[in-house]
XYZ file of C-alpha atoms in Angstrom:
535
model
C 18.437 28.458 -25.245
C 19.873 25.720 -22.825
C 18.967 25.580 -19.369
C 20.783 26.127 -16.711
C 21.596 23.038 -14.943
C 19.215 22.706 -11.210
C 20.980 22.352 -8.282
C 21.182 19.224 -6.393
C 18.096 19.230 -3.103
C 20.567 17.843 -0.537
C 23.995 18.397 -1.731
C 24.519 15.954 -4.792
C 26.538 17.521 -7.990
C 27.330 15.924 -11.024
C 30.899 15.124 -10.267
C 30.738 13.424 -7.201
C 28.437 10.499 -5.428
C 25.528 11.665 -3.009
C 27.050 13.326 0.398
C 26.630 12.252 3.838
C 24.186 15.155 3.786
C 21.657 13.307 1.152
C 22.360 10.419 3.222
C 21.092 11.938 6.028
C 18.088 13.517 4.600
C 16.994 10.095 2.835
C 17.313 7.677 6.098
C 15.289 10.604 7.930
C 12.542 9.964 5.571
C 12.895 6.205 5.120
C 12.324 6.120 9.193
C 9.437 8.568 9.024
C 7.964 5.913 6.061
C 9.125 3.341 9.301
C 6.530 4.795 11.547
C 3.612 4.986 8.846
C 4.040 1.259 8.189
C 4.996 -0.125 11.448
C 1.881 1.888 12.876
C -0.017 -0.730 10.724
C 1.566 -3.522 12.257
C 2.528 -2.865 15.940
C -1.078 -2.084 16.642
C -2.803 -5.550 15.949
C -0.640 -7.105 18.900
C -2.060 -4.538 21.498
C -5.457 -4.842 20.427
C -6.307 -7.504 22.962
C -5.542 -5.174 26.002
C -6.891 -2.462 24.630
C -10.296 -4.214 24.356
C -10.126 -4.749 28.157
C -8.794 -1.426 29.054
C -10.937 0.539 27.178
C -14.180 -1.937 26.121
C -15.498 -1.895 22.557
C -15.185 -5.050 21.667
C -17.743 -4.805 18.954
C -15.568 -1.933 17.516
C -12.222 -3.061 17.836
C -11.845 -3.810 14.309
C -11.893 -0.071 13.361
C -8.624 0.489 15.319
C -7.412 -0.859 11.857
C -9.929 0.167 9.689
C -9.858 3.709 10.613
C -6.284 4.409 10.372
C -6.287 1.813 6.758
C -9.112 4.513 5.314
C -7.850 7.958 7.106
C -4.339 6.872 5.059
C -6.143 5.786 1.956
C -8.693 8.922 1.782
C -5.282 11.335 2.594
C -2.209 9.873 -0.232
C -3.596 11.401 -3.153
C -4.748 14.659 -1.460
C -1.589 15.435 0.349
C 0.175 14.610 -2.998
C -1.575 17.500 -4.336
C -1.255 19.678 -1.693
C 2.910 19.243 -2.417
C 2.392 19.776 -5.821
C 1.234 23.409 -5.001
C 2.354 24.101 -1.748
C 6.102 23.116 -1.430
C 6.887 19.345 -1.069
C 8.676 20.012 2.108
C 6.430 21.742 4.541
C 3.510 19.340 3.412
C 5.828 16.679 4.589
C 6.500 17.985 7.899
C 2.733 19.189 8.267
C 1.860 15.345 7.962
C 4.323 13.959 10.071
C 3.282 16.751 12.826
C -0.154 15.420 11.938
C 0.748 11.701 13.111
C 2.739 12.647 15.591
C -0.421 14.478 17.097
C -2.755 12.023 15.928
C -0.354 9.255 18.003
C -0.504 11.224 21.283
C -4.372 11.230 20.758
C -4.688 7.733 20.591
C -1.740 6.895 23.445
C -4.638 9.737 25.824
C -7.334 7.919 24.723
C -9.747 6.860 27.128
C -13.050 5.458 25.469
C -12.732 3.076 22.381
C -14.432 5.926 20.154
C -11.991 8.439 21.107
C -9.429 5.737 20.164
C -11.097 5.374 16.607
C -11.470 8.758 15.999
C -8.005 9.857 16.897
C -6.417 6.870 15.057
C -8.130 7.754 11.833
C -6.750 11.337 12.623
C -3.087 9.177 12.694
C -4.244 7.279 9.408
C -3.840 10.527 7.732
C -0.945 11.888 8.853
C 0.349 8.406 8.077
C -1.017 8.697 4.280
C 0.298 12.171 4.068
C 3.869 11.006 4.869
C 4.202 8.312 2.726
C 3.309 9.733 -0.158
C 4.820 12.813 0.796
C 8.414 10.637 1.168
C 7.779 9.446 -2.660
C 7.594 12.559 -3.871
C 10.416 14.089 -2.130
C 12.440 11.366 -3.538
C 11.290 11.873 -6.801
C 12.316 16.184 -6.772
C 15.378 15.234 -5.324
C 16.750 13.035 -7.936
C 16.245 12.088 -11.248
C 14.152 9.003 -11.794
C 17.707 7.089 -12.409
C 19.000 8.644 -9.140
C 15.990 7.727 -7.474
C 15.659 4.248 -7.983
C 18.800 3.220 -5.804
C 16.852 5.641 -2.841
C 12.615 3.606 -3.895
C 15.265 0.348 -3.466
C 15.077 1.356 0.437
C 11.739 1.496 0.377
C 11.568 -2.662 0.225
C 14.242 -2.928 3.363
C 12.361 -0.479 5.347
C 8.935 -2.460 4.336
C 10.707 -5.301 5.515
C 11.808 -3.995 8.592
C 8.439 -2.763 9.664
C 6.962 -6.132 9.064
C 9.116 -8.319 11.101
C 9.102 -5.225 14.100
C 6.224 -4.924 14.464
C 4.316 -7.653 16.442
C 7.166 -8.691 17.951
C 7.970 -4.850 19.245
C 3.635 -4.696 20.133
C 3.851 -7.176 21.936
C 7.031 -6.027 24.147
C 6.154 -2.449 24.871
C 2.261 -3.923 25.294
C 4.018 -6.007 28.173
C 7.053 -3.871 29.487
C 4.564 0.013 29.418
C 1.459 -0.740 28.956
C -0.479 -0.626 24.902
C -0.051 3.259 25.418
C 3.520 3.519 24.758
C 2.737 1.041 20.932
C 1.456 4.958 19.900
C 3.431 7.287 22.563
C 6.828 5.754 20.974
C 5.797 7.283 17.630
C 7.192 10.537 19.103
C 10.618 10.631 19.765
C 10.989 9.269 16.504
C 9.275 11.975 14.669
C 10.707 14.584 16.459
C 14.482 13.499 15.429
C 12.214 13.589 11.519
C 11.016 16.953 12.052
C 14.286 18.289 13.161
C 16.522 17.004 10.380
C 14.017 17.397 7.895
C 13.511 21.458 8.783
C 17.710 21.472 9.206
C 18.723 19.786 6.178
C 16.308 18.936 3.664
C 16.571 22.262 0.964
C 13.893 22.443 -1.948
C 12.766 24.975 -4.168
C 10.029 27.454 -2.717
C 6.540 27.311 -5.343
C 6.455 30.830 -6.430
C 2.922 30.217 -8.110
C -0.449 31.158 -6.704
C -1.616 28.014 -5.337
C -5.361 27.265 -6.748
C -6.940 24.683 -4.249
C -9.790 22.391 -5.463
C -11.960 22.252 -2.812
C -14.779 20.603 -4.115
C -12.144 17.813 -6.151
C -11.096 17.176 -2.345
C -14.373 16.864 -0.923
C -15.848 14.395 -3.543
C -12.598 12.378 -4.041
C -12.187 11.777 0.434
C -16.309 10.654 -0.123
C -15.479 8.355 -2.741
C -12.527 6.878 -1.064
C -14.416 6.593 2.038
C -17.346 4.814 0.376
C -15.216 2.752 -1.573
C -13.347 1.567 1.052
C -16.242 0.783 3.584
C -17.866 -1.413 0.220
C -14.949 -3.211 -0.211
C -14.416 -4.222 3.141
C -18.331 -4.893 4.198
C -19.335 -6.488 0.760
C -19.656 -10.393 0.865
C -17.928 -10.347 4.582
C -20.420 -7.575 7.067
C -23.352 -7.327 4.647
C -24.183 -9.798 1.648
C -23.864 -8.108 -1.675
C -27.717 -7.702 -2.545
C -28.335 -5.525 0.990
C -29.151 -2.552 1.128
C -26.063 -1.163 2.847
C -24.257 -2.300 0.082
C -26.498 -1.805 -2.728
C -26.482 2.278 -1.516
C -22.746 2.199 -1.086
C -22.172 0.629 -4.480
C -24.667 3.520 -6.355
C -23.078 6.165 -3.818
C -20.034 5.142 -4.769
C -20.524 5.408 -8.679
C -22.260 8.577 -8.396
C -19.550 10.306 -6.733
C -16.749 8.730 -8.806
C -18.521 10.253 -11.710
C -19.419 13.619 -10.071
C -15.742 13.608 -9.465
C -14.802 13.101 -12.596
C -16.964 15.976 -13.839
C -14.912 18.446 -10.972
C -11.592 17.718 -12.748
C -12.498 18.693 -16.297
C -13.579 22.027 -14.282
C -11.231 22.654 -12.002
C -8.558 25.581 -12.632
C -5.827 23.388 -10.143
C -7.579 19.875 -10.333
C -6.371 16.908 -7.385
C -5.907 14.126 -10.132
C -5.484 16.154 -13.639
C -7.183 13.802 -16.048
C -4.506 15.139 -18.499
C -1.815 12.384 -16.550
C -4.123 10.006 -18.235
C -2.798 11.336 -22.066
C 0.719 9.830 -21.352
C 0.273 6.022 -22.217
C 2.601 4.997 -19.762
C 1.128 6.260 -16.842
C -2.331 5.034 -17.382
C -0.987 1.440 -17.552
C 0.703 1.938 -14.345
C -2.111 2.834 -12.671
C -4.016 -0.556 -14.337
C -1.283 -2.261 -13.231
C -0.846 -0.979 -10.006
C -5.065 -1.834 -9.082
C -4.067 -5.649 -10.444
C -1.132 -5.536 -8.235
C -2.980 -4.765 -5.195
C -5.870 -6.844 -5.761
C -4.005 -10.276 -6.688
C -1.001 -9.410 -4.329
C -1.615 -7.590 -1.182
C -5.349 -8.634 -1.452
C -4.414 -12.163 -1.657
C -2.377 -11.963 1.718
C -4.973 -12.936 4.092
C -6.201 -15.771 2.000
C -2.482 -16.998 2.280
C -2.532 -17.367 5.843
C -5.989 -19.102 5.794
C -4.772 -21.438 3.773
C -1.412 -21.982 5.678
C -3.579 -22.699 9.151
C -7.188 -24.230 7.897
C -5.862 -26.599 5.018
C -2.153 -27.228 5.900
C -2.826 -27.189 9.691
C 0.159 -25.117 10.783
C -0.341 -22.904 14.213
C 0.170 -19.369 14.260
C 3.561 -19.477 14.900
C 4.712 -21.660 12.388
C 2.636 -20.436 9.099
C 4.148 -17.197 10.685
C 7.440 -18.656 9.846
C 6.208 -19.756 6.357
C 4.869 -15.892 5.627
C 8.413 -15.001 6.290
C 9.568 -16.909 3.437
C 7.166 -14.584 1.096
C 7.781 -11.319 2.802
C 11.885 -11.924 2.063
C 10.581 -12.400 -1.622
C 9.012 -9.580 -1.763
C 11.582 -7.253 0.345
C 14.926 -9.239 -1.804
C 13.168 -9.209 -5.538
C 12.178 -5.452 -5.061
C 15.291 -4.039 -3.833
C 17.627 -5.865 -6.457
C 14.812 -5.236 -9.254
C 16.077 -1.559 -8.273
C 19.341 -2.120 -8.800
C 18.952 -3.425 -11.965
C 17.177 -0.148 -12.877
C 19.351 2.331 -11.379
C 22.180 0.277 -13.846
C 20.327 -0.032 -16.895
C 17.411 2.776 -17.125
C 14.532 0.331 -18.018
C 12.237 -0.954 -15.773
C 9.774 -2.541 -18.329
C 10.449 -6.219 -18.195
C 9.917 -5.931 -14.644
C 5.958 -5.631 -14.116
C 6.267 -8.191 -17.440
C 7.507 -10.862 -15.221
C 5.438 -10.002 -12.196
C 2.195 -10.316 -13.861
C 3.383 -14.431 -15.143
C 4.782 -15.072 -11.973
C 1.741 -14.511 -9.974
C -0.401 -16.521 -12.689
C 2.141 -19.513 -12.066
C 2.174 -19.219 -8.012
C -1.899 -19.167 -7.922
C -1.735 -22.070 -10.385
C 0.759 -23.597 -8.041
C -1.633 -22.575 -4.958
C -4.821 -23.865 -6.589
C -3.082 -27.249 -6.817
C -1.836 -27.868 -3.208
C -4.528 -29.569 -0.802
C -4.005 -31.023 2.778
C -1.229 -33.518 2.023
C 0.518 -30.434 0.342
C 4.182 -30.645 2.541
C 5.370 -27.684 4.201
C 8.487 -27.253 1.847
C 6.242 -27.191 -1.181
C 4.403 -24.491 0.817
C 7.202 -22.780 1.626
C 7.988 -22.780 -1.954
C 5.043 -21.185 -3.487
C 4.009 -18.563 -1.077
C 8.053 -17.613 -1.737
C 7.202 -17.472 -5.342
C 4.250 -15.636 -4.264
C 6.421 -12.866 -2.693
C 9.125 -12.765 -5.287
C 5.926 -11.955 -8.107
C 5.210 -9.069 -5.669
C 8.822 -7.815 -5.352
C 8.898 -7.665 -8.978
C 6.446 -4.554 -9.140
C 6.437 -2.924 -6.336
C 9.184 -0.268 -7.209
C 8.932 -0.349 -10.748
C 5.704 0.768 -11.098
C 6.656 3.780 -8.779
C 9.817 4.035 -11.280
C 7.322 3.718 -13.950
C 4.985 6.536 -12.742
C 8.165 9.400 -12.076
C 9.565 8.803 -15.356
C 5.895 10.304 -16.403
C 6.156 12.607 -14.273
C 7.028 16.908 -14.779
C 8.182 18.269 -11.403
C 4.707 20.175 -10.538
C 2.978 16.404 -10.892
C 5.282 14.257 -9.078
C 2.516 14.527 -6.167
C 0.032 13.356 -8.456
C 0.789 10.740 -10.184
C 2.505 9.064 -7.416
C -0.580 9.858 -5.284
C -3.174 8.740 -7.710
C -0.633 5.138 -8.375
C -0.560 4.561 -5.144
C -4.143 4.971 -4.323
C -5.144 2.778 -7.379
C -3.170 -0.079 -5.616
C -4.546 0.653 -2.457
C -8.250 0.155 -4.048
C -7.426 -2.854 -5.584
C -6.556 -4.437 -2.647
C -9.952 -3.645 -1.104
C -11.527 -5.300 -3.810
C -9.449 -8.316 -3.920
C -10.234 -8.742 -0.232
C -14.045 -8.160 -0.790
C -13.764 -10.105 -4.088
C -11.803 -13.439 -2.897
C -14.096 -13.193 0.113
C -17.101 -13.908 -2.115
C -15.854 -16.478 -4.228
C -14.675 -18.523 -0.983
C -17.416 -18.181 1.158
C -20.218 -19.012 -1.565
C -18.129 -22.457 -1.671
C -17.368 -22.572 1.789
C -21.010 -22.920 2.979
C -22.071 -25.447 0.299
C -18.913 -27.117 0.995
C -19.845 -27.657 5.123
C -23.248 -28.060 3.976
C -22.634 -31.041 1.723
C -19.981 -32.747 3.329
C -19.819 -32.192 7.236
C -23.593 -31.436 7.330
C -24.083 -34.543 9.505
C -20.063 -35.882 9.830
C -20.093 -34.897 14.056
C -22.262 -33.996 16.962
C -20.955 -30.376 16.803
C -22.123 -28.038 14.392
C -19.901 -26.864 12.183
C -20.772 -23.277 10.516
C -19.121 -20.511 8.330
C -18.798 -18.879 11.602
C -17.715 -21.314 13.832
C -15.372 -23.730 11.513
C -12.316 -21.661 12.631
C -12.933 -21.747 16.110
C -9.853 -23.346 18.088
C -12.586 -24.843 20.314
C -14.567 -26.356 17.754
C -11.849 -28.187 16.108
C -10.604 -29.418 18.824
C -13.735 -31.334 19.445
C -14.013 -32.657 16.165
C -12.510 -36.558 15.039
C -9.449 -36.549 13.094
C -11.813 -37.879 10.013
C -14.120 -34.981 10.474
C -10.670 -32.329 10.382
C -9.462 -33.356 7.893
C -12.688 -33.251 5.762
C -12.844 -29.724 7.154
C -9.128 -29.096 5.498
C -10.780 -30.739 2.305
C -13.841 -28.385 2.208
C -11.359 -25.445 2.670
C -8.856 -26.593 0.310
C -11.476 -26.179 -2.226
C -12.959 -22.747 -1.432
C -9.430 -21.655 -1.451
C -9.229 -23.200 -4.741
C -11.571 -21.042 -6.637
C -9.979 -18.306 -5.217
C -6.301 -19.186 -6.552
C -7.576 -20.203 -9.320
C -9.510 -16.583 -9.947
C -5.992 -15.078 -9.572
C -4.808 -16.506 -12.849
C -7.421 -14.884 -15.027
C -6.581 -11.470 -13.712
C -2.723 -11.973 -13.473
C -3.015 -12.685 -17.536
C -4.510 -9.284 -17.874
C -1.727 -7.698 -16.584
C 0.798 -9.494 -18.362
C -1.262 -8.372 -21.811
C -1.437 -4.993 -20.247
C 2.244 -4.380 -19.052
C 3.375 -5.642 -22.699
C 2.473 -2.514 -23.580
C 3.869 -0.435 -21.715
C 7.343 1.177 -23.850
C 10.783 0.633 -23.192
C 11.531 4.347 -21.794
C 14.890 4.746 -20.650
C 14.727 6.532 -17.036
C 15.747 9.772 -17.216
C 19.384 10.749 -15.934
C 21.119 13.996 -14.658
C 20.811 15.905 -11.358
C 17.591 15.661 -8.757
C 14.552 17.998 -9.419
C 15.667 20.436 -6.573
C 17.055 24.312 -7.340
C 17.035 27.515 -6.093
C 15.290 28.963 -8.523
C 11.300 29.156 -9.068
C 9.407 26.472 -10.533
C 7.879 27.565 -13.698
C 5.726 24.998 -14.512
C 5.110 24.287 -17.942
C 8.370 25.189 -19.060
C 9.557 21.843 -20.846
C 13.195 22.921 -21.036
C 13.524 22.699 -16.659
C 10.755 21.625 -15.329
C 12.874 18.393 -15.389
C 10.584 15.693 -16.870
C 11.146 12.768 -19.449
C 10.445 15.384 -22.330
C 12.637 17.635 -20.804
C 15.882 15.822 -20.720
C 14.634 14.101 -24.629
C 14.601 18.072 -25.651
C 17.003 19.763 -23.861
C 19.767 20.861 -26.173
């Protein structure tokens, strides 16, 4: 028996092209994803007056790191949570959840309340995101969608370029306060067209929630996280700290594991990991993170120790990448909204990347700023190439009453990768780095020269021309080994994103209806197999 066509979320229909309504609806979530990533960026601007407002200088750096594990620890469990609760109000719940976490941090008044209340925003932030994926993802059909994940690049690149430059004006014209209180206003006009407008089906199911799944898989994130970032740059690998976050870390990974064969409703049902195609996403999606955004802050290291640019100008240069990534990504999109397939496209990121870190490992202090220019660009363009496929990739898997969890546990296997890049590239330079001072600027000037100090604006600016430039030389070659580690891994994912098969995206109306979901009914719950079977 065929099934009766669903009914379009926010006023689409088959014979006619999305209405001002859907319009609506999607830029009101594209600015609520806004907030989550500009929060990420506006922050780092203020952070100087905030230390002397508020003290802490010794803890400033988990301003960041809060809110960057709050959002991690929160993706794949608000994912869930719409899965069983309603997409909709689990949205809205998270962006109250900012909003309140934003407030928090604009009251605080000690730098612990500050860290406290931003992790607090971290989630809400995490929540949202994700939340906005899988909105996208019951509103339209993975075809549909793709013109709507193209935004997704435009509003990434938006954030990025706002937000130090809008820090650092509200920092100066109202005080670092207003970098969180201006979250508000903003969410408010969310919440209000989101609870107005946005229409999706109500889960008539008995919601089954897996407490214990949630409880191991926020510890493992957490712990995960706080190795990644400590390991090789706070603690060295053999210490303690990190030798009991490393077993911790494995222990509950594999407790959690155990949780999901057991649990009636599970957070990440290991049964996602049947379907070919979405367990090569997710590989692909940890490779992506680690050799892209892991990568990032190695870029600008090399851009100010080895090509000597200032801040302002290997600024400039980063802008060259970031319009790779934000261009290739949103016309990779079109190309999939026109055609269906999306498969060539993590294809060609994975051999890009191997040819910019190729092109990276060559350059050196004589390297000219339009060669730079060049291959952080090609850099960006490799990154642009995945970015919204692989979130293509992982719908098309997708039934309706999973779209929350497989785009959670995607996105949360990218975030973890680039934790592990950073803590992994961090090794490989800094074991060369100190054999590299050690051997060659040992006794080259009167100042000592350390891993610690070598970046200091004051030390090199005592040192001879001869001496900085064998200081460019010694980081030319740390940086080296880490370009060079890039290729290695980029080759894995080109082997592993050759196999992923040429699945057309499915077509038709959104995911949203009136009517109950009934999950596990092939025939509408509006997945890949679905529209294959339907008659």
């Amino acid at each position: 028996m065929a099934s009766r066509s669903p009914e379009p979320a926010v006023g689409t229909s088959a014979s006619s092209a999305p209405s001002a309504r859907t319009h609506a609806v999607v830029l009101t979530l594209m600015a609520a994803v806004f907030l989550s990533l500009l929060d990420s960026q506006i922050v780092a601007t203020a952070l100087p007056r905030v230390v002397s407002d508020l003290g802490g200088l010794d803890q400033f750096a988990w301003v960041t790191t809060g809110y960057l594990i709050g959002g991690s620890a929160s993706v794949p469990v608000f994912g869930k949570l719409g899965d069983l609760f309603g997409r909709r109000r689990v949205f809205m719940a998270s962006v109250v959840l900012f909003l309140v976490g934003s407030a928090l941090c604009g009251l605080a008044q000690t730098m612990g309340q500050l860290i406290a209340y931003r992790v607090v925003q971290g989630i809400g932030s995490g929540g949202l995101f994700i939340c906005v994926l899988a909105l996208i993802g019951e509103m339209f059909s993975p075809r549909e969608g793709a013109r709507y994940y193209g935004w997704f690049s435009l509003t990434f690149g938006a954030a990025s370029l706002a937000g130090p430059t809008l820090g650092g004006v509200l920092t100066d014209l109202t005080g670092w306060r207003w970098v969180f209180l201006v979250n508000l206003p903003v969410g408010a006009v969310v919440l209000i067209v989101a609870s107005s407008m946005l229409r999706l089906p109500v889960q008539s199911k008995k919601a089954h929630i897996d407490y214990v799944g949630v409880l191991l898989l926020v510890t493992a994130i957490v712990a995960l996280n706080l190795l990644t970032g400590w390991a090789g740059v706070k603690h060295a690998w053999t210490s303690p700290v990190i030798l009991a976050l490393a077993t911790g870390s494995v222990l509950v990974v594999a407790l959690f594991v155990r949780s999901q064969r057991r649990a009636v409703d599970p957070v990440i049902p290991l049964r996602l990991f049947d379907d070919q195609t979405f367990t090569i996403v997710v590989i692909l999606n940890f490779i992506a993170g680690l050799v892209g955004l892991g990568l990032i802050n190695y870029l600008v290291l090399w851009l100010q120790t080895v090509l000597g640019l200032d801040v302002q100008r290997s600024g400039y240069v980063l802008t060259a990448m970031m319009l790779g990534v934000v261009l290739t990504s949103w016309i990779s999109t079109k190309v999939v909204a026109h055609t269906g397939s999306y498969r060539w496209f993590p294809v060609l990121s994975m051999a890009v990347f191997a040819v910019a870190a190729v092109l990276l490992s060559t350059a050196g202090p004589t390297t000219s700023i339009a060669l730079a220019v060049l291959y952080v660009l090609v850099f960006g363009i490799a990154g642009g190439l995945n970015s919204q496929a692989l979130s293509l990739a992982a719908r098309n898997t997708a039934s309706r009453r999973d779209i929350g969890a497989v785009q959670g546990t995607a996105t949360l296997m990218r975030q973890l990768g680039t934790g592990l890049g950073v803590s992994f590239f961090a090794a490989l330079m800094n074991g060369r780095l100190g054999t590299g001072l050690r051997d060659r600027l040992g006794d080259a000037s009167d100042v000592h020269i350390d891993k610690a100090s070598s970046l200091s604006p004051e030390v090199i600016g005592r040192l001879s021309h001869h001496v900085r430039l064998e200081l460019a030389g010694v980081y030319a070659d740390s940086l080296r080994a880490v370009f060079s580690a890039v290729v290695p891994i980029a080759l894995v994912g080109l082997v592993a994103a050759l196999f992923l098969k040429d699945i057309k995206l499915a077509g038709g109306h959104g995911q949203g209806t009136s009517a109950p979901d009934r999950s596990g009914d092939d025939a509408t719950d509006g997945s890949p197999v679905a529209a294959r079977r339907a008659p």
